[in-house]
Amino acid sequence: MQLAKVEHRLKPGSKAQHYIADVIGELEGPTIIAVAGIHGNEATGIGAIKRVIEEIEPIKSKLKGRFLGLKGNIPALAAGVRFVNEDMNRLWTTSILDKIRRTKSRELSSIDRVEVKKMLQILDPIVLDSNDEEVIYVDLHTFSGSGGLFTITPDDERHIEIISKLGVPRILGIHYSLPGTSMEYVEDAGHIGFAFETGTHGSREAEDNAYAGLLVLLESVGMINKNDIPDFDIQHDYLMSRVSGYPSEVDFLYKHIIEDGDEFEMRPGFQNFDQVVKGDWLANDRNGKIRAQAGGYLLMPLYQKQGNDGFFIVRDCE
Ligand SMILES: [Zn+2]
């Protein structure tokens, strides 16, 4: 009910409001697009992108390629909610995008669709029309639980080759169970797209992890030289310390889908990568106890009201 009140006074953002910065290096190189806040309650990535820009703006003459930082859902960010009418990160399928492009903003069925339309006005010329230049799209997210950081990575060689250089755990195949994420749009266009889940919503650590991860990514694809970034080695070592002890690559096994009226409630105390066995009591809904349907590592236990993914279970790759 509270949401309806929030929604009433929210207006879609302008195209200009989506830009954090667009840093174009003087040397040839890939384009990295970093997006934060496609879920409006996940704003920490914005601070991380700003810190990266502070580092690279002064060395533009040596920068190889382009770094574009964008904000996702402007009205949801303003209200601190995941989305306004519908999840902005489930709308990027080919057919919905086509409809959004063909429809005037004021005739779109949700505020979140208007936000997608504004993003497409920025992204389409880069993602769809670039002449074979490498585009790497990083979608920064945070989670409502706690524990670790990880990437959600398409299961193909090109993606794994680039994303593995980050050294952050890779969750393979989970995106097949999350249709319509913005990484799908980038991947369909033949580019590299992945989600980077950096920590708990609003935490300093989530911002630090995103900042360190972005720096390591820029260095690993040759956009920056680590000698030009004074604290590069510190950030690299910090990132490695944050991921030690976690599996480097796991496969998606299943997710618990929350349906309207379920009254889903995760039991307290679960963290990412907690090991569970089949039958473990993980959550409750109006019909009773929800038990793990298989053993593996628990991922993204949901400790907030908005969202339809209760938790995921992943397992070591075979
Ligand atoms: Zn998110």
PDB file of C-alpha atoms and ligand atoms in Angstrom:
ATOM      1  CA  MET A   1       0.000   0.000   0.000  1.00  0.00           C
ATOM      2  CA  GLN A   2       2.835   2.303   0.854  1.00  0.00           C
ATOM      3  CA  LEU A   3       4.213   1.714  -2.629  1.00  0.00           C
ATOM      4  CA  ALA A   4       1.136   3.132  -4.300  1.00  0.00           C
ATOM      5  CA  LYS A   5       1.636   6.367  -2.373  1.00  0.00           C
ATOM      6  CA  VAL A   6       5.295   6.560  -3.389  1.00  0.00           C
ATOM      7  CA  GLU A   7       4.477   5.796  -6.992  1.00  0.00           C
ATOM      8  CA  HIS A   8       1.941   8.584  -7.257  1.00  0.00           C
ATOM      9  CA  ARG A   9       4.446  11.406  -6.869  1.00  0.00           C
ATOM     10  CA  LEU A  10       7.284   9.840  -8.873  1.00  0.00           C
ATOM     11  CA  LYS A  11       8.171  11.095 -12.311  1.00  0.00           C
ATOM     12  CA  PRO A  12      10.428   9.385 -14.869  1.00  0.00           C
ATOM     13  CA  GLY A  13      13.982  10.711 -15.155  1.00  0.00           C
ATOM     14  CA  SER A  14      15.296  12.704 -18.097  1.00  0.00           C
ATOM     15  CA  LYS A  15      17.894  11.151 -20.369  1.00  0.00           C
ATOM     16  CA  ALA A  16      20.541  13.493 -18.934  1.00  0.00           C
ATOM     17  CA  GLN A  17      19.838  12.304 -15.383  1.00  0.00           C
ATOM     18  CA  HIS A  18      21.029   8.806 -16.292  1.00  0.00           C
ATOM     19  CA  TYR A  19      24.615   9.939 -16.925  1.00  0.00           C
ATOM     20  CA  ILE A  20      27.145   9.731 -14.103  1.00  0.00           C
ATOM     21  CA  ALA A  21      30.018  10.478 -16.497  1.00  0.00           C
ATOM     22  CA  ASP A  22      31.327   9.563 -19.908  1.00  0.00           C
ATOM     23  CA  VAL A  23      35.117   9.438 -19.990  1.00  0.00           C
ATOM     24  CA  ILE A  24      36.568   9.049 -23.471  1.00  0.00           C
ATOM     25  CA  GLY A  25      40.249   8.172 -23.519  1.00  0.00           C
ATOM     26  CA  GLU A  26      42.597   9.533 -26.122  1.00  0.00           C
ATOM     27  CA  LEU A  27      43.782   6.051 -27.114  1.00  0.00           C
ATOM     28  CA  GLU A  28      41.905   3.223 -28.801  1.00  0.00           C
ATOM     29  CA  GLY A  29      40.358   0.551 -26.625  1.00  0.00           C
ATOM     30  CA  PRO A  30      37.175  -1.135 -25.469  1.00  0.00           C
ATOM     31  CA  THR A  31      34.035   0.566 -24.177  1.00  0.00           C
ATOM     32  CA  ILE A  32      33.090  -0.280 -20.622  1.00  0.00           C
ATOM     33  CA  ILE A  33      29.571   0.631 -19.560  1.00  0.00           C
ATOM     34  CA  ALA A  34      28.988   0.471 -15.803  1.00  0.00           C
ATOM     35  CA  VAL A  35      25.392   0.774 -14.639  1.00  0.00           C
ATOM     36  CA  ALA A  36      24.248   1.220 -11.049  1.00  0.00           C
ATOM     37  CA  GLY A  37      20.789   1.501  -9.579  1.00  0.00           C
ATOM     38  CA  ILE A  38      18.766  -0.387 -12.158  1.00  0.00           C
ATOM     39  CA  HIS A  39      17.187  -1.479  -8.876  1.00  0.00           C
ATOM     40  CA  GLY A  40      16.466   1.752  -7.033  1.00  0.00           C
ATOM     41  CA  ASN A  41      17.312   0.411  -3.564  1.00  0.00           C
ATOM     42  CA  GLU A  42      20.798  -0.534  -4.797  1.00  0.00           C
ATOM     43  CA  ALA A  43      22.513   2.846  -5.083  1.00  0.00           C
ATOM     44  CA  THR A  44      25.971   1.972  -3.705  1.00  0.00           C
ATOM     45  CA  GLY A  45      27.408   1.300  -7.162  1.00  0.00           C
ATOM     46  CA  ILE A  46      26.949   4.980  -8.035  1.00  0.00           C
ATOM     47  CA  GLY A  47      29.573   5.963  -5.447  1.00  0.00           C
ATOM     48  CA  ALA A  48      31.938   3.301  -6.785  1.00  0.00           C
ATOM     49  CA  ILE A  49      31.558   4.546 -10.369  1.00  0.00           C
ATOM     50  CA  LYS A  50      32.242   8.130  -9.232  1.00  0.00           C
ATOM     51  CA  ARG A  51      35.441   6.986  -7.500  1.00  0.00           C
ATOM     52  CA  VAL A  52      36.607   5.213 -10.675  1.00  0.00           C
ATOM     53  CA  ILE A  53      35.938   8.372 -12.679  1.00  0.00           C
ATOM     54  CA  GLU A  54      37.998  10.452 -10.236  1.00  0.00           C
ATOM     55  CA  GLU A  55      40.907   8.084 -10.902  1.00  0.00           C
ATOM     56  CA  ILE A  56      40.700   7.969 -14.693  1.00  0.00           C
ATOM     57  CA  GLU A  57      39.567  11.488 -15.583  1.00  0.00           C
ATOM     58  CA  PRO A  58      43.054  12.963 -14.916  1.00  0.00           C
ATOM     59  CA  ILE A  59      44.764  10.300 -17.062  1.00  0.00           C
ATOM     60  CA  LYS A  60      42.535  10.574 -20.134  1.00  0.00           C
ATOM     61  CA  SER A  61      45.573  11.051 -22.369  1.00  0.00           C
ATOM     62  CA  LYS A  62      46.714   7.523 -21.453  1.00  0.00           C
ATOM     63  CA  LEU A  63      43.267   5.940 -21.199  1.00  0.00           C
ATOM     64  CA  LYS A  64      42.578   3.252 -23.814  1.00  0.00           C
ATOM     65  CA  GLY A  65      38.884   3.281 -24.664  1.00  0.00           C
ATOM     66  CA  ARG A  66      35.778   4.743 -23.110  1.00  0.00           C
ATOM     67  CA  PHE A  67      34.254   4.401 -19.647  1.00  0.00           C
ATOM     68  CA  LEU A  68      30.573   5.283 -19.432  1.00  0.00           C
ATOM     69  CA  GLY A  69      28.913   5.369 -16.016  1.00  0.00           C
ATOM     70  CA  LEU A  70      25.110   5.341 -15.886  1.00  0.00           C
ATOM     71  CA  LYS A  71      22.337   5.374 -13.311  1.00  0.00           C
ATOM     72  CA  GLY A  72      19.432   2.982 -13.870  1.00  0.00           C
ATOM     73  CA  ASN A  73      16.009   3.690 -12.412  1.00  0.00           C
ATOM     74  CA  ILE A  74      15.974   7.406 -11.512  1.00  0.00           C
ATOM     75  CA  PRO A  75      12.557   7.644  -9.766  1.00  0.00           C
ATOM     76  CA  ALA A  76      13.102   4.343  -7.915  1.00  0.00           C
ATOM     77  CA  LEU A  77      16.520   5.612  -6.756  1.00  0.00           C
ATOM     78  CA  ALA A  78      14.876   8.812  -5.527  1.00  0.00           C
ATOM     79  CA  ALA A  79      12.375   6.785  -3.509  1.00  0.00           C
ATOM     80  CA  GLY A  80      14.865   4.090  -2.435  1.00  0.00           C
ATOM     81  CA  VAL A  81      12.664   1.288  -3.753  1.00  0.00           C
ATOM     82  CA  ARG A  82      13.577  -1.640  -6.013  1.00  0.00           C
ATOM     83  CA  PHE A  83      11.188  -0.470  -8.724  1.00  0.00           C
ATOM     84  CA  VAL A  84       8.150   1.764  -9.143  1.00  0.00           C
ATOM     85  CA  ASN A  85       5.557  -0.313 -11.048  1.00  0.00           C
ATOM     86  CA  GLU A  86       7.535  -3.318 -12.296  1.00  0.00           C
ATOM     87  CA  ASP A  87      11.092  -4.651 -12.084  1.00  0.00           C
ATOM     88  CA  MET A  88      13.208  -2.642 -14.541  1.00  0.00           C
ATOM     89  CA  ASN A  89      15.682  -5.513 -14.756  1.00  0.00           C
ATOM     90  CA  ARG A  90      13.144  -7.983 -16.181  1.00  0.00           C
ATOM     91  CA  LEU A  91      12.087  -5.924 -19.207  1.00  0.00           C
ATOM     92  CA  TRP A  92      15.073  -6.306 -21.540  1.00  0.00           C
ATOM     93  CA  THR A  93      13.776  -9.098 -23.764  1.00  0.00           C
ATOM     94  CA  THR A  94      13.838  -8.459 -27.507  1.00  0.00           C
ATOM     95  CA  SER A  95      10.059  -8.173 -27.834  1.00  0.00           C
ATOM     96  CA  ILE A  96       9.465  -5.902 -24.832  1.00  0.00           C
ATOM     97  CA  LEU A  97      12.355  -3.652 -25.901  1.00  0.00           C
ATOM     98  CA  ASP A  98      10.897  -3.453 -29.394  1.00  0.00           C
ATOM     99  CA  LYS A  99       7.552  -2.416 -27.937  1.00  0.00           C
ATOM    100  CA  ILE A 100       9.205   0.169 -25.665  1.00  0.00           C
ATOM    101  CA  ARG A 101      11.109   1.657 -28.613  1.00  0.00           C
ATOM    102  CA  ARG A 102       7.925   1.896 -30.714  1.00  0.00           C
ATOM    103  CA  THR A 103       5.789   3.423 -27.955  1.00  0.00           C
ATOM    104  CA  LYS A 104       5.807   7.072 -26.934  1.00  0.00           C
ATOM    105  CA  SER A 105       7.033   7.645 -23.378  1.00  0.00           C
ATOM    106  CA  ARG A 106       3.698   8.960 -22.127  1.00  0.00           C
ATOM    107  CA  GLU A 107       1.896   5.921 -23.532  1.00  0.00           C
ATOM    108  CA  LEU A 108       4.142   3.321 -21.887  1.00  0.00           C
ATOM    109  CA  SER A 109       2.406   1.187 -19.265  1.00  0.00           C
ATOM    110  CA  SER A 110       4.840   1.824 -16.389  1.00  0.00           C
ATOM    111  CA  ILE A 111       7.311   4.415 -15.132  1.00  0.00           C
ATOM    112  CA  ASP A 112      10.010   1.720 -15.184  1.00  0.00           C
ATOM    113  CA  ARG A 113       9.436   1.211 -18.922  1.00  0.00           C
ATOM    114  CA  VAL A 114       9.998   4.921 -19.485  1.00  0.00           C
ATOM    115  CA  GLU A 115      13.304   4.505 -17.644  1.00  0.00           C
ATOM    116  CA  VAL A 116      14.235   1.628 -19.973  1.00  0.00           C
ATOM    117  CA  LYS A 117      13.363   3.810 -22.962  1.00  0.00           C
ATOM    118  CA  LYS A 118      15.680   6.593 -21.745  1.00  0.00           C
ATOM    119  CA  MET A 119      18.460   4.066 -21.159  1.00  0.00           C
ATOM    120  CA  LEU A 120      18.000   2.659 -24.675  1.00  0.00           C
ATOM    121  CA  GLN A 121      18.400   6.144 -26.136  1.00  0.00           C
ATOM    122  CA  ILE A 122      21.878   6.137 -24.588  1.00  0.00           C
ATOM    123  CA  LEU A 123      22.765   2.458 -24.991  1.00  0.00           C
ATOM    124  CA  ASP A 124      21.426   1.512 -28.441  1.00  0.00           C
ATOM    125  CA  PRO A 125      23.940   3.661 -30.375  1.00  0.00           C
ATOM    126  CA  ILE A 126      26.778   1.973 -28.476  1.00  0.00           C
ATOM    127  CA  VAL A 127      25.500  -1.566 -28.036  1.00  0.00           C
ATOM    128  CA  LEU A 128      23.659  -2.064 -31.336  1.00  0.00           C
ATOM    129  CA  ASP A 129      25.499   0.221 -33.734  1.00  0.00           C
ATOM    130  CA  SER A 130      29.148   0.036 -32.715  1.00  0.00           C
ATOM    131  CA  ASN A 131      31.398  -1.379 -35.431  1.00  0.00           C
ATOM    132  CA  ASP A 132      32.755  -4.491 -33.823  1.00  0.00           C
ATOM    133  CA  GLU A 133      34.390  -2.553 -31.028  1.00  0.00           C
ATOM    134  CA  GLU A 134      34.426  -4.456 -27.821  1.00  0.00           C
ATOM    135  CA  VAL A 135      31.693  -3.428 -25.400  1.00  0.00           C
ATOM    136  CA  ILE A 136      31.769  -4.708 -21.830  1.00  0.00           C
ATOM    137  CA  TYR A 137      28.648  -4.002 -19.795  1.00  0.00           C
ATOM    138  CA  VAL A 138      28.801  -4.284 -16.001  1.00  0.00           C
ATOM    139  CA  ASP A 139      25.506  -4.132 -14.156  1.00  0.00           C
ATOM    140  CA  LEU A 140      26.211  -3.334 -10.491  1.00  0.00           C
ATOM    141  CA  HIS A 141      23.871  -4.761  -7.887  1.00  0.00           C
ATOM    142  CA  THR A 142      23.682  -5.353  -4.157  1.00  0.00           C
ATOM    143  CA  PHE A 143      21.635  -7.849  -2.155  1.00  0.00           C
ATOM    144  CA  SER A 144      19.427  -7.829   0.928  1.00  0.00           C
ATOM    145  CA  GLY A 145      21.345 -10.594   2.730  1.00  0.00           C
ATOM    146  CA  SER A 146      25.034 -10.709   3.483  1.00  0.00           C
ATOM    147  CA  GLY A 147      28.191 -12.599   2.625  1.00  0.00           C
ATOM    148  CA  GLY A 148      30.682 -12.321  -0.192  1.00  0.00           C
ATOM    149  CA  LEU A 149      30.454 -10.890  -3.669  1.00  0.00           C
ATOM    150  CA  PHE A 150      30.015 -12.582  -7.011  1.00  0.00           C
ATOM    151  CA  THR A 151      29.278 -12.160 -10.699  1.00  0.00           C
ATOM    152  CA  ILE A 152      26.354 -13.554 -12.653  1.00  0.00           C
ATOM    153  CA  THR A 153      27.955 -14.667 -15.858  1.00  0.00           C
ATOM    154  CA  PRO A 154      26.721 -16.126 -19.130  1.00  0.00           C
ATOM    155  CA  ASP A 155      28.151 -19.587 -19.602  1.00  0.00           C
ATOM    156  CA  ASP A 156      30.276 -19.084 -22.702  1.00  0.00           C
ATOM    157  CA  GLU A 157      33.999 -18.960 -23.330  1.00  0.00           C
ATOM    158  CA  ARG A 158      34.277 -15.280 -24.263  1.00  0.00           C
ATOM    159  CA  HIS A 159      32.462 -14.113 -21.154  1.00  0.00           C
ATOM    160  CA  ILE A 160      34.337 -16.443 -18.855  1.00  0.00           C
ATOM    161  CA  GLU A 161      37.701 -15.455 -20.309  1.00  0.00           C
ATOM    162  CA  ILE A 162      37.135 -11.766 -19.564  1.00  0.00           C
ATOM    163  CA  ILE A 163      35.208 -12.075 -16.312  1.00  0.00           C
ATOM    164  CA  SER A 164      37.553 -14.660 -14.792  1.00  0.00           C
ATOM    165  CA  LYS A 165      40.287 -11.995 -14.754  1.00  0.00           C
ATOM    166  CA  LEU A 166      38.334 -10.287 -11.979  1.00  0.00           C
ATOM    167  CA  GLY A 167      38.937 -13.258  -9.700  1.00  0.00           C
ATOM    168  CA  VAL A 168      35.425 -12.873  -8.244  1.00  0.00           C
ATOM    169  CA  PRO A 169      33.217 -16.006  -7.965  1.00  0.00           C
ATOM    170  CA  ARG A 170      31.231 -16.640 -11.128  1.00  0.00           C
ATOM    171  CA  ILE A 171      27.663 -17.923 -11.014  1.00  0.00           C
ATOM    172  CA  LEU A 172      27.019 -19.591 -14.345  1.00  0.00           C
ATOM    173  CA  GLY A 173      23.625 -20.133 -15.881  1.00  0.00           C
ATOM    174  CA  ILE A 174      21.571 -18.216 -13.313  1.00  0.00           C
ATOM    175  CA  HIS A 175      20.585 -15.652 -15.934  1.00  0.00           C
ATOM    176  CA  TYR A 176      18.568 -18.294 -17.792  1.00  0.00           C
ATOM    177  CA  SER A 177      16.207 -18.248 -14.821  1.00  0.00           C
ATOM    178  CA  LEU A 178      16.112 -14.435 -14.846  1.00  0.00           C
ATOM    179  CA  PRO A 179      14.768 -13.521 -18.275  1.00  0.00           C
ATOM    180  CA  GLY A 180      14.823  -9.894 -19.332  1.00  0.00           C
ATOM    181  CA  THR A 181      17.866  -8.602 -17.467  1.00  0.00           C
ATOM    182  CA  SER A 182      19.800  -5.820 -19.153  1.00  0.00           C
ATOM    183  CA  MET A 183      22.818  -8.103 -19.563  1.00  0.00           C
ATOM    184  CA  GLU A 184      20.661 -10.250 -21.852  1.00  0.00           C
ATOM    185  CA  TYR A 185      20.183  -7.269 -24.177  1.00  0.00           C
ATOM    186  CA  VAL A 186      23.948  -6.683 -24.333  1.00  0.00           C
ATOM    187  CA  GLU A 187      24.722 -10.374 -24.772  1.00  0.00           C
ATOM    188  CA  ASP A 188      22.153 -10.714 -27.577  1.00  0.00           C
ATOM    189  CA  ALA A 189      23.974  -7.911 -29.403  1.00  0.00           C
ATOM    190  CA  GLY A 190      27.172  -9.975 -29.310  1.00  0.00           C
ATOM    191  CA  HIS A 191      28.922  -8.116 -26.503  1.00  0.00           C
ATOM    192  CA  ILE A 192      30.043  -8.960 -22.991  1.00  0.00           C
ATOM    193  CA  GLY A 193      27.457  -8.356 -20.271  1.00  0.00           C
ATOM    194  CA  PHE A 194      27.432  -9.474 -16.674  1.00  0.00           C
ATOM    195  CA  ALA A 195      25.972  -8.584 -13.308  1.00  0.00           C
ATOM    196  CA  PHE A 196      28.273  -7.837 -10.392  1.00  0.00           C
ATOM    197  CA  GLU A 197      26.690  -8.371  -6.979  1.00  0.00           C
ATOM    198  CA  THR A 198      29.015  -6.512  -4.651  1.00  0.00           C
ATOM    199  CA  GLY A 199      27.588  -6.719  -1.118  1.00  0.00           C
ATOM    200  CA  THR A 200      24.737  -5.799   1.200  1.00  0.00           C
ATOM    201  CA  HIS A 201      22.424  -2.932   0.148  1.00  0.00           C
ATOM    202  CA  GLY A 202      23.794   0.436   1.247  1.00  0.00           C
ATOM    203  CA  SER A 203      26.968  -0.894   2.884  1.00  0.00           C
ATOM    204  CA  ARG A 204      30.346   0.797   2.596  1.00  0.00           C
ATOM    205  CA  GLU A 205      31.796  -2.609   1.823  1.00  0.00           C
ATOM    206  CA  ALA A 206      29.517  -3.041  -1.212  1.00  0.00           C
ATOM    207  CA  GLU A 207      30.804   0.263  -2.583  1.00  0.00           C
ATOM    208  CA  ASP A 208      34.447  -0.617  -1.854  1.00  0.00           C
ATOM    209  CA  ASN A 209      34.026  -4.017  -3.519  1.00  0.00           C
ATOM    210  CA  ALA A 210      32.444  -2.466  -6.610  1.00  0.00           C
ATOM    211  CA  TYR A 211      35.201   0.158  -6.830  1.00  0.00           C
ATOM    212  CA  ALA A 212      38.004  -2.408  -6.504  1.00  0.00           C
ATOM    213  CA  GLY A 213      36.275  -4.746  -8.967  1.00  0.00           C
ATOM    214  CA  LEU A 214      35.859  -2.017 -11.586  1.00  0.00           C
ATOM    215  CA  LEU A 215      39.522  -0.959 -11.299  1.00  0.00           C
ATOM    216  CA  VAL A 216      40.680  -4.558 -11.712  1.00  0.00           C
ATOM    217  CA  LEU A 217      38.367  -4.954 -14.715  1.00  0.00           C
ATOM    218  CA  LEU A 218      39.697  -1.789 -16.380  1.00  0.00           C
ATOM    219  CA  GLU A 219      43.268  -2.980 -15.885  1.00  0.00           C
ATOM    220  CA  SER A 220      42.570  -6.520 -17.044  1.00  0.00           C
ATOM    221  CA  VAL A 221      41.122  -5.375 -20.377  1.00  0.00           C
ATOM    222  CA  GLY A 222      43.985  -2.923 -20.929  1.00  0.00           C
ATOM    223  CA  MET A 223      42.041   0.316 -20.447  1.00  0.00           C
ATOM    224  CA  ILE A 224      44.348   1.510 -17.682  1.00  0.00           C
ATOM    225  CA  ASN A 225      47.923   0.754 -16.747  1.00  0.00           C
ATOM    226  CA  LYS A 226      48.177  -0.098 -13.069  1.00  0.00           C
ATOM    227  CA  ASN A 227      51.212   2.168 -12.696  1.00  0.00           C
ATOM    228  CA  ASP A 228      48.943   5.149 -13.400  1.00  0.00           C
ATOM    229  CA  ILE A 229      46.585   4.337 -10.514  1.00  0.00           C
ATOM    230  CA  PRO A 230      48.358   4.997  -7.196  1.00  0.00           C
ATOM    231  CA  ASP A 231      46.358   2.554  -5.090  1.00  0.00           C
ATOM    232  CA  PHE A 232      45.796  -0.108  -7.739  1.00  0.00           C
ATOM    233  CA  ASP A 233      47.800  -2.825  -5.957  1.00  0.00           C
ATOM    234  CA  ILE A 234      46.047  -2.078  -2.657  1.00  0.00           C
ATOM    235  CA  GLN A 235      42.645  -2.344  -4.348  1.00  0.00           C
ATOM    236  CA  HIS A 236      43.613  -5.534  -6.149  1.00  0.00           C
ATOM    237  CA  ASP A 237      44.852  -7.181  -2.943  1.00  0.00           C
ATOM    238  CA  TYR A 238      41.760  -5.978  -1.094  1.00  0.00           C
ATOM    239  CA  LEU A 239      39.497  -7.577  -3.724  1.00  0.00           C
ATOM    240  CA  MET A 240      41.389 -10.865  -3.558  1.00  0.00           C
ATOM    241  CA  SER A 241      41.062 -10.848   0.249  1.00  0.00           C
ATOM    242  CA  ARG A 242      37.292 -10.402  -0.075  1.00  0.00           C
ATOM    243  CA  VAL A 243      36.847 -13.440  -2.322  1.00  0.00           C
ATOM    244  CA  SER A 244      39.250 -15.884  -0.703  1.00  0.00           C
ATOM    245  CA  GLY A 245      37.563 -18.995   0.606  1.00  0.00           C
ATOM    246  CA  TYR A 246      34.634 -18.828  -1.825  1.00  0.00           C
ATOM    247  CA  PRO A 247      34.252 -21.192  -4.791  1.00  0.00           C
ATOM    248  CA  SER A 248      35.522 -19.600  -8.003  1.00  0.00           C
ATOM    249  CA  GLU A 249      32.797 -20.946 -10.277  1.00  0.00           C
ATOM    250  CA  VAL A 250      29.421 -22.558  -9.580  1.00  0.00           C
ATOM    251  CA  ASP A 251      26.417 -23.623 -11.632  1.00  0.00           C
ATOM    252  CA  PHE A 252      22.838 -22.517 -11.101  1.00  0.00           C
ATOM    253  CA  LEU A 253      20.688 -25.333  -9.738  1.00  0.00           C
ATOM    254  CA  TYR A 254      17.327 -23.797  -8.865  1.00  0.00           C
ATOM    255  CA  LYS A 255      15.552 -20.790  -7.452  1.00  0.00           C
ATOM    256  CA  HIS A 256      12.544 -20.441  -5.214  1.00  0.00           C
ATOM    257  CA  ILE A 257       9.945 -18.362  -7.051  1.00  0.00           C
ATOM    258  CA  ILE A 258       7.691 -16.151  -4.932  1.00  0.00           C
ATOM    259  CA  GLU A 259       4.167 -15.764  -6.249  1.00  0.00           C
ATOM    260  CA  ASP A 260       1.643 -13.072  -5.340  1.00  0.00           C
ATOM    261  CA  GLY A 261       0.149 -13.625  -1.901  1.00  0.00           C
ATOM    262  CA  ASP A 262       2.736 -16.226  -0.808  1.00  0.00           C
ATOM    263  CA  GLU A 263       3.816 -14.212   2.250  1.00  0.00           C
ATOM    264  CA  PHE A 264       7.341 -15.510   1.772  1.00  0.00           C
ATOM    265  CA  GLU A 265       9.691 -15.057   4.698  1.00  0.00           C
ATOM    266  CA  MET A 266      13.291 -16.220   4.708  1.00  0.00           C
ATOM    267  CA  ARG A 267      14.417 -17.649   8.054  1.00  0.00           C
ATOM    268  CA  PRO A 268      16.959 -15.284   9.628  1.00  0.00           C
ATOM    269  CA  GLY A 269      20.726 -15.756   9.553  1.00  0.00           C
ATOM    270  CA  PHE A 270      21.394 -17.174   6.115  1.00  0.00           C
ATOM    271  CA  GLN A 271      24.302 -15.812   4.068  1.00  0.00           C
ATOM    272  CA  ASN A 272      25.496 -16.210   0.491  1.00  0.00           C
ATOM    273  CA  PHE A 273      27.407 -19.450  -0.080  1.00  0.00           C
ATOM    274  CA  ASP A 274      26.068 -21.110   3.088  1.00  0.00           C
ATOM    275  CA  GLN A 275      26.088 -24.830   2.423  1.00  0.00           C
ATOM    276  CA  VAL A 276      22.684 -26.462   2.582  1.00  0.00           C
ATOM    277  CA  VAL A 277      21.538 -30.033   2.149  1.00  0.00           C
ATOM    278  CA  LYS A 278      18.308 -31.285   0.657  1.00  0.00           C
ATOM    279  CA  GLY A 279      15.512 -30.885   3.182  1.00  0.00           C
ATOM    280  CA  ASP A 280      17.021 -27.992   5.138  1.00  0.00           C
ATOM    281  CA  TRP A 281      14.344 -25.619   6.408  1.00  0.00           C
ATOM    282  CA  LEU A 282      15.110 -22.286   4.716  1.00  0.00           C
ATOM    283  CA  ALA A 283      11.963 -20.171   4.679  1.00  0.00           C
ATOM    284  CA  ASN A 284       8.227 -20.078   5.322  1.00  0.00           C
ATOM    285  CA  ASP A 285       5.208 -18.981   3.391  1.00  0.00           C
ATOM    286  CA  ARG A 286       1.470 -19.089   4.055  1.00  0.00           C
ATOM    287  CA  ASN A 287       1.478 -22.791   3.249  1.00  0.00           C
ATOM    288  CA  GLY A 288       4.202 -23.685   5.714  1.00  0.00           C
ATOM    289  CA  LYS A 289       7.861 -24.628   5.667  1.00  0.00           C
ATOM    290  CA  ILE A 290       9.963 -24.215   2.552  1.00  0.00           C
ATOM    291  CA  ARG A 291      12.778 -26.752   2.431  1.00  0.00           C
ATOM    292  CA  ALA A 292      15.806 -26.963   0.156  1.00  0.00           C
ATOM    293  CA  GLN A 293      14.900 -29.108  -2.840  1.00  0.00           C
ATOM    294  CA  ALA A 294      18.556 -29.988  -3.391  1.00  0.00           C
ATOM    295  CA  GLY A 295      21.895 -29.554  -1.702  1.00  0.00           C
ATOM    296  CA  GLY A 296      24.448 -26.908  -2.654  1.00  0.00           C
ATOM    297  CA  TYR A 297      25.328 -23.334  -1.789  1.00  0.00           C
ATOM    298  CA  LEU A 298      22.573 -20.903  -0.892  1.00  0.00           C
ATOM    299  CA  LEU A 299      22.650 -17.616  -2.771  1.00  0.00           C
ATOM    300  CA  MET A 300      20.776 -14.309  -2.465  1.00  0.00           C
ATOM    301  CA  PRO A 301      18.371 -15.194   0.352  1.00  0.00           C
ATOM    302  CA  LEU A 302      15.701 -12.479   0.154  1.00  0.00           C
ATOM    303  CA  TYR A 303      15.390 -10.285   3.250  1.00  0.00           C
ATOM    304  CA  GLN A 304      13.244  -7.533   1.722  1.00  0.00           C
ATOM    305  CA  LYS A 305       9.637  -7.242   0.626  1.00  0.00           C
ATOM    306  CA  GLN A 306      10.087  -6.359  -3.058  1.00  0.00           C
ATOM    307  CA  GLY A 307      11.294  -9.065  -5.446  1.00  0.00           C
ATOM    308  CA  ASN A 308      10.114 -12.471  -6.651  1.00  0.00           C
ATOM    309  CA  ASP A 309      13.252 -14.564  -6.189  1.00  0.00           C
ATOM    310  CA  GLY A 310      13.219 -16.047  -2.687  1.00  0.00           C
ATOM    311  CA  PHE A 311      16.634 -17.681  -2.850  1.00  0.00           C
ATOM    312  CA  PHE A 312      18.874 -19.558  -5.246  1.00  0.00           C
ATOM    313  CA  ILE A 313      20.796 -22.781  -4.849  1.00  0.00           C
ATOM    314  CA  VAL A 314      24.002 -23.267  -6.826  1.00  0.00           C
ATOM    315  CA  ARG A 315      26.504 -26.105  -6.878  1.00  0.00           C
ATOM    316  CA  ASP A 316      30.107 -26.762  -7.813  1.00  0.00           C
ATOM    317  CA  CYS A 317      30.626 -27.079 -11.555  1.00  0.00           C
ATOM    318  CA  GLU A 318      30.878 -30.618 -12.831  1.00  0.00           C
TER     319      GLU A 318
HETATM  320 ZN    ZN B   1      19.582  -5.868  -8.053  1.00  0.00          ZN
END
